[in-house]
Amino acid sequence: MKLASMKTTTALALVLAALPATGAIGQEIRMLVGDTGTGGTLFEEMAATFEEEHPGVDVVIEEVSYQTIVESLPVQLQAGEGPDIAIITDLGGLSPFYEDITDYVDADYFEQEWGQTLQWLRGGDTESSAIYGMPTTLTVNGAYVNLTLFEQAGVEVPEEGATWQEWAEATRQVAEATGTDFPMEMDRSGHRFASLAISYGAELVDEEGNPVVDDGLRAAIEQFVEWHENGTMPMDLWGAVGGSTHRELFSDFLNANVVLYFGGSWTLAQMDTEVGDLFDWAVVPAPCGPSSCTVMPGGGAMVGFSHTDHPELVGELINFFAQPENLDFYISQEVEIPSAASQIENGVDYPSASENTQDALAVFSAQIPKMADAAYRFQGWRYQRAMMNSLTTRISQVLNNELSVDAALERIEQDVNLAIEAAQTNS
Amino acid sequence: MSAKSQVAHAAGQVAMFPARAVEPLMSGLQRVLGIKRMPWVFLIPNLTAVVLFALLPVFINVFYSVSGSDRLFPWDRPFIGGANYQTLFDCTNYLDPATCSRDLFWRALGNTMVFVPVQVTVMITIALLTAVCLNREIRGRGFFRGIFFFPVMLSPVVVALTWQWILQRNGALNGLLSATGLPTLNWLVFPNTAFFWSVFVTVWAHMGFYTIILLAGLQSIPRDVYEAARMDSATPWRSFTRITLPLLKPVLLVVFILAVIRSVQTFDELYVLTGGGPGSATMLMVQYIYEVGFAAQPRNFGLAAAASLLLGLALLVFTAIQMRISRGGNND
């Protein structure tokens, strides 16, 4: 009996001794970052300061492949698991999982810096004013042009305001004169095609969040098919690949096999390291369609997730990363296009980037104010990926004579409606 | 008792310890259940594994196929009956995918129905010929066996990327053709050539596995049967058709079933090599299921589950037919 009571006393003492220690373990915030660019390095550096200011808080930065963020993270979130914070690119698609951090951040500052892009995180809910995170960087679709080939061909580089057709004509002349394989190429991506489509007047999604298949989209598809038929664009990307598979052949531009390549700002670093001064190149202002001179915006955002046990801390950490000194540090080191209004207005110094890259960044940044409303709306739409997947799949079928343009338009509308219907079957 | 036998005795005691430890439990169980039910007690561990890892996933799949929404957990998904199957079978004319609500399902099904017989026939024919060659007394036989088996050890993604570099517009094959003055072709851009290379690459990647199985089958055929045939002046072709093929039939049947199942499951190589293109020329059923269930946003798990169950059902029927034929063959 005496022995038993001694054991109980000892156990109680151990439990009581452990209690304060448990409190001192503090809170852990897990943040998932893709391995593109500098990965998690810069965030680790900044998070160290946050940890100093918040004793007992441990910020764990996990660097994973970009594919993990695109494919595995949504499944983890569906299961109510995953990190507290992540940097994601499917801004509207993951909106059901975000934590509203309005109460924990300087909301006025967030609205002032990211007013329009915050809407992308609201999944098309136009009435919401919730703040779910901080847009980290912007990416901008755009055209890379081989200036050396233009010079060799003696063809004038089209000025700002030139139409897609004028670019097609000019690049055809250059390709013919210089024996280059192809005049133009575009990533096989619904996002890239949306740039062309919106400049041709396509709405893609209306203000109520309904898919729109209109004459603008028809005109863009017809133009795109014509370029493939007359050899302006090779079949290798959009013609040869099926389904929703993303494919790019930027190596064609790096190897001077194409005069104009329509990709995006994320390949700038590659241009510096792989092309250097082998040939002259430039990023040109958005080619114009009959409707506007616009390209699609894109980018990443740092968001908190609703399953977190520490919503306040998540909000505070995002607010910390959003401070001007941290933003400037991140954008300049990462060599990315800023998304914050003050940075876009005042510009950012990129000490490590070449002159060519700095010029290209300036051109990309200059496209941001010119982007059509439809482009912003499409970027924040919850069903954007359903539309983009359908665009790539169906346009490839048109290029291979499996569908007519009319049938493809019908299928695109049907595909997106079926996706919305499947997602909304809750009763 | 010698030291050696003492050690053996001790080892026996140690080995018997677990049996002795559970003996009272087993005796108790036997008293309660009776000796006739005791085999079930011993089967429970294995049955649990089969139920957890084979049957339960099938039941979950069935439930997903009759439930809707993009929710992950079964209890969050509303029951919608046969709506997913109805969507898949919503066609005006089953022979024309363009008239179907889910046209890509029917295109993928059509492609699979062409791909599987062609790929399996080519694969088994070449694997058999290779096995026959490797069964002969040729110089460097071990080296060649290794060479033919090597692609089996490669990751499917590596296989696909390697062949993509070979077949692309500025790839190795066109470089070789160009250097020898022959015309080049953009191999993966045309539906027919893309389909041809899809078959070729998958045969190249998996043939070694079947070659090894067939080789083992060939080596189990007694030599004296061939010697007796030679003494009777049988030609090599007659020996092959009258001795080799009949005696190899059981192994060939196993190879055939395995090859068909693997062929229907083809996904990774083609997804990387062609992405199912050009258009939808090389999109097979598993890619369709992947696209609908995982690449799509929102993910349509229900439709993907319905399509995979239909595929599973088709494979089940096929395997049953094969087993029946196999039994018939053995009875002969």
PDB file of C-alpha atoms in Angstrom, chain A residues 171-306:
ATOM      1  CA  THR A 171       8.173  36.734 -87.613  1.00  0.00           C
ATOM      2  CA  ARG A 172       7.248  34.755 -90.755  1.00  0.00           C
ATOM      3  CA  GLN A 173       9.420  37.119 -92.801  1.00  0.00           C
ATOM      4  CA  VAL A 174      12.290  36.750 -90.336  1.00  0.00           C
ATOM      5  CA  ALA A 175      12.010  32.953 -90.229  1.00  0.00           C
ATOM      6  CA  GLU A 176      11.968  32.781 -94.021  1.00  0.00           C
ATOM      7  CA  ALA A 177      14.927  35.122 -94.436  1.00  0.00           C
ATOM      8  CA  THR A 178      17.080  33.467 -91.785  1.00  0.00           C
ATOM      9  CA  GLY A 179      16.052  29.840 -92.246  1.00  0.00           C
ATOM     10  CA  THR A 180      14.771  29.645 -88.673  1.00  0.00           C
ATOM     11  CA  ASP A 181      12.581  26.621 -87.959  1.00  0.00           C
ATOM     12  CA  PHE A 182       9.442  28.474 -86.845  1.00  0.00           C
ATOM     13  CA  PRO A 183       8.150  32.036 -86.587  1.00  0.00           C
ATOM     14  CA  MET A 184       6.181  31.709 -83.335  1.00  0.00           C
ATOM     15  CA  GLU A 185       5.581  29.258 -80.483  1.00  0.00           C
ATOM     16  CA  MET A 186       3.363  29.329 -77.411  1.00  0.00           C
ATOM     17  CA  ASP A 187       3.512  27.166 -74.268  1.00  0.00           C
ATOM     18  CA  ARG A 188       0.842  24.456 -74.335  1.00  0.00           C
ATOM     19  CA  SER A 189      -1.059  26.025 -71.488  1.00  0.00           C
ATOM     20  CA  GLY A 190      -4.636  27.230 -71.152  1.00  0.00           C
ATOM     21  CA  HIS A 191      -3.276  30.201 -69.210  1.00  0.00           C
ATOM     22  CA  ARG A 192      -1.082  31.326 -72.120  1.00  0.00           C
ATOM     23  CA  PHE A 193      -3.910  30.795 -74.608  1.00  0.00           C
ATOM     24  CA  ALA A 194      -6.195  32.900 -72.398  1.00  0.00           C
ATOM     25  CA  SER A 195      -3.909  35.889 -73.073  1.00  0.00           C
ATOM     26  CA  LEU A 196      -4.558  35.555 -76.803  1.00  0.00           C
ATOM     27  CA  ALA A 197      -8.260  34.832 -76.284  1.00  0.00           C
ATOM     28  CA  ILE A 198      -8.934  37.827 -74.032  1.00  0.00           C
ATOM     29  CA  SER A 199      -7.101  40.148 -76.414  1.00  0.00           C
ATOM     30  CA  TYR A 200      -9.461  38.791 -79.107  1.00  0.00           C
ATOM     31  CA  GLY A 201     -12.446  39.728 -76.944  1.00  0.00           C
ATOM     32  CA  ALA A 202     -13.150  36.493 -75.067  1.00  0.00           C
ATOM     33  CA  GLU A 203     -14.673  36.990 -71.623  1.00  0.00           C
ATOM     34  CA  LEU A 204     -14.155  33.370 -70.432  1.00  0.00           C
ATOM     35  CA  VAL A 205     -16.053  34.091 -67.193  1.00  0.00           C
ATOM     36  CA  ASP A 206     -18.714  36.691 -66.410  1.00  0.00           C
ATOM     37  CA  GLU A 207     -19.048  38.767 -63.272  1.00  0.00           C
ATOM     38  CA  GLU A 208     -21.394  36.210 -61.688  1.00  0.00           C
ATOM     39  CA  GLY A 209     -18.794  33.476 -62.105  1.00  0.00           C
ATOM     40  CA  ASN A 210     -20.482  31.705 -65.035  1.00  0.00           C
ATOM     41  CA  PRO A 211     -18.374  30.359 -67.894  1.00  0.00           C
ATOM     42  CA  VAL A 212     -18.600  32.366 -71.117  1.00  0.00           C
ATOM     43  CA  VAL A 213     -17.947  30.884 -74.548  1.00  0.00           C
ATOM     44  CA  ASP A 214     -18.296  33.731 -77.017  1.00  0.00           C
ATOM     45  CA  ASP A 215     -17.280  35.012 -80.440  1.00  0.00           C
ATOM     46  CA  GLY A 216     -14.014  36.337 -79.009  1.00  0.00           C
ATOM     47  CA  LEU A 217     -12.996  32.806 -78.020  1.00  0.00           C
ATOM     48  CA  ARG A 218     -14.108  31.503 -81.417  1.00  0.00           C
ATOM     49  CA  ALA A 219     -12.009  34.144 -83.214  1.00  0.00           C
ATOM     50  CA  ALA A 220      -8.953  33.326 -81.093  1.00  0.00           C
ATOM     51  CA  ILE A 221      -9.252  29.571 -81.725  1.00  0.00           C
ATOM     52  CA  GLU A 222      -9.736  30.126 -85.460  1.00  0.00           C
ATOM     53  CA  GLN A 223      -6.672  32.376 -85.569  1.00  0.00           C
ATOM     54  CA  PHE A 224      -4.648  29.853 -83.578  1.00  0.00           C
ATOM     55  CA  VAL A 225      -5.657  26.980 -85.861  1.00  0.00           C
ATOM     56  CA  GLU A 226      -4.760  29.046 -88.939  1.00  0.00           C
ATOM     57  CA  TRP A 227      -1.265  29.688 -87.551  1.00  0.00           C
ATOM     58  CA  HIS A 228      -0.764  25.970 -87.101  1.00  0.00           C
ATOM     59  CA  GLU A 229      -2.069  25.203 -90.572  1.00  0.00           C
ATOM     60  CA  ASN A 230       0.140  27.744 -92.328  1.00  0.00           C
ATOM     61  CA  GLY A 231       3.267  26.807 -90.381  1.00  0.00           C
ATOM     62  CA  THR A 232       3.521  29.993 -88.315  1.00  0.00           C
ATOM     63  CA  MET A 233       3.418  27.747 -85.248  1.00  0.00           C
ATOM     64  CA  PRO A 234       4.746  24.162 -85.067  1.00  0.00           C
ATOM     65  CA  MET A 235       2.463  21.256 -84.190  1.00  0.00           C
ATOM     66  CA  ASP A 236       4.983  20.011 -81.595  1.00  0.00           C
ATOM     67  CA  LEU A 237       3.300  21.653 -78.629  1.00  0.00           C
ATOM     68  CA  TRP A 238      -0.436  22.076 -79.147  1.00  0.00           C
ATOM     69  CA  GLY A 239      -0.757  19.555 -81.953  1.00  0.00           C
ATOM     70  CA  ALA A 240       1.356  16.669 -80.706  1.00  0.00           C
ATOM     71  CA  VAL A 241       0.264  16.522 -77.076  1.00  0.00           C
ATOM     72  CA  GLY A 242      -3.146  15.507 -75.781  1.00  0.00           C
ATOM     73  CA  GLY A 243      -5.300  15.985 -72.708  1.00  0.00           C
ATOM     74  CA  SER A 244      -4.572  18.735 -70.241  1.00  0.00           C
ATOM     75  CA  THR A 245      -0.821  18.037 -70.163  1.00  0.00           C
ATOM     76  CA  HIS A 246       1.276  21.166 -69.754  1.00  0.00           C
ATOM     77  CA  ARG A 247       4.150  21.300 -72.225  1.00  0.00           C
ATOM     78  CA  GLU A 248       6.667  23.958 -73.129  1.00  0.00           C
ATOM     79  CA  LEU A 249       9.535  24.178 -75.594  1.00  0.00           C
ATOM     80  CA  PHE A 250      11.354  27.248 -74.373  1.00  0.00           C
ATOM     81  CA  SER A 251      14.532  25.407 -75.365  1.00  0.00           C
ATOM     82  CA  ASP A 252      13.566  26.289 -78.951  1.00  0.00           C
ATOM     83  CA  PHE A 253      13.961  29.965 -78.104  1.00  0.00           C
ATOM     84  CA  LEU A 254      17.157  29.356 -76.138  1.00  0.00           C
ATOM     85  CA  ASN A 255      18.573  27.578 -79.210  1.00  0.00           C
ATOM     86  CA  ALA A 256      17.356  30.286 -81.604  1.00  0.00           C
ATOM     87  CA  ASN A 257      15.012  27.865 -83.387  1.00  0.00           C
ATOM     88  CA  VAL A 258      12.055  30.218 -83.121  1.00  0.00           C
ATOM     89  CA  VAL A 259      11.726  33.975 -83.636  1.00  0.00           C
ATOM     90  CA  LEU A 260       9.031  34.724 -81.038  1.00  0.00           C
ATOM     91  CA  TYR A 261       8.194  32.604 -78.007  1.00  0.00           C
ATOM     92  CA  PHE A 262       5.098  33.341 -75.948  1.00  0.00           C
ATOM     93  CA  GLY A 263       5.752  32.218 -72.405  1.00  0.00           C
ATOM     94  CA  GLY A 264       6.097  34.188 -69.217  1.00  0.00           C
ATOM     95  CA  SER A 265       8.238  36.144 -66.815  1.00  0.00           C
ATOM     96  CA  TRP A 266       9.369  33.052 -64.870  1.00  0.00           C
ATOM     97  CA  THR A 267      11.898  32.083 -67.563  1.00  0.00           C
ATOM     98  CA  LEU A 268      13.896  35.316 -67.287  1.00  0.00           C
ATOM     99  CA  ALA A 269      16.511  33.779 -65.022  1.00  0.00           C
ATOM    100  CA  GLN A 270      16.974  30.988 -67.588  1.00  0.00           C
ATOM    101  CA  MET A 271      17.608  33.587 -70.303  1.00  0.00           C
ATOM    102  CA  ASP A 272      20.406  35.119 -68.247  1.00  0.00           C
ATOM    103  CA  THR A 273      22.116  31.849 -67.393  1.00  0.00           C
ATOM    104  CA  GLU A 274      21.663  30.003 -70.692  1.00  0.00           C
ATOM    105  CA  VAL A 275      21.678  32.696 -73.390  1.00  0.00           C
ATOM    106  CA  GLY A 276      23.681  35.506 -71.827  1.00  0.00           C
ATOM    107  CA  ASP A 277      25.057  37.467 -74.797  1.00  0.00           C
ATOM    108  CA  LEU A 278      24.870  34.648 -77.379  1.00  0.00           C
ATOM    109  CA  PHE A 279      22.171  36.634 -79.173  1.00  0.00           C
ATOM    110  CA  ASP A 280      20.176  39.796 -78.533  1.00  0.00           C
ATOM    111  CA  TRP A 281      16.738  39.303 -77.146  1.00  0.00           C
ATOM    112  CA  ALA A 282      13.960  41.320 -75.605  1.00  0.00           C
ATOM    113  CA  VAL A 283      10.590  40.948 -74.021  1.00  0.00           C
ATOM    114  CA  VAL A 284       8.074  42.969 -76.038  1.00  0.00           C
ATOM    115  CA  PRO A 285       4.863  44.682 -74.929  1.00  0.00           C
ATOM    116  CA  ALA A 286       1.681  42.604 -75.156  1.00  0.00           C
ATOM    117  CA  PRO A 287       0.628  41.978 -78.775  1.00  0.00           C
ATOM    118  CA  CYS A 288      -2.827  43.410 -79.430  1.00  0.00           C
ATOM    119  CA  GLY A 289      -5.962  41.630 -80.518  1.00  0.00           C
ATOM    120  CA  PRO A 290      -9.118  43.243 -81.929  1.00  0.00           C
ATOM    121  CA  SER A 291     -10.303  43.868 -78.362  1.00  0.00           C
ATOM    122  CA  SER A 292      -7.280  44.837 -76.265  1.00  0.00           C
ATOM    123  CA  CYS A 293      -3.536  44.635 -75.770  1.00  0.00           C
ATOM    124  CA  THR A 294      -3.561  42.384 -72.750  1.00  0.00           C
ATOM    125  CA  VAL A 295      -1.833  39.380 -71.319  1.00  0.00           C
ATOM    126  CA  MET A 296      -2.783  37.164 -68.388  1.00  0.00           C
ATOM    127  CA  PRO A 297      -1.444  37.844 -64.942  1.00  0.00           C
ATOM    128  CA  GLY A 298      -0.506  35.049 -62.614  1.00  0.00           C
ATOM    129  CA  GLY A 299       1.591  34.574 -59.574  1.00  0.00           C
ATOM    130  CA  GLY A 300       1.822  33.162 -56.128  1.00  0.00           C
ATOM    131  CA  ALA A 301       0.271  34.012 -52.816  1.00  0.00           C
ATOM    132  CA  MET A 302       1.088  33.191 -49.220  1.00  0.00           C
ATOM    133  CA  VAL A 303      -2.096  31.912 -47.615  1.00  0.00           C
ATOM    134  CA  GLY A 304      -3.124  30.451 -44.278  1.00  0.00           C
ATOM    135  CA  PHE A 305      -5.370  27.397 -44.041  1.00  0.00           C
ATOM    136  CA  SER A 306      -8.505  27.071 -41.935  1.00  0.00           C
TER     137      SER A 306
END
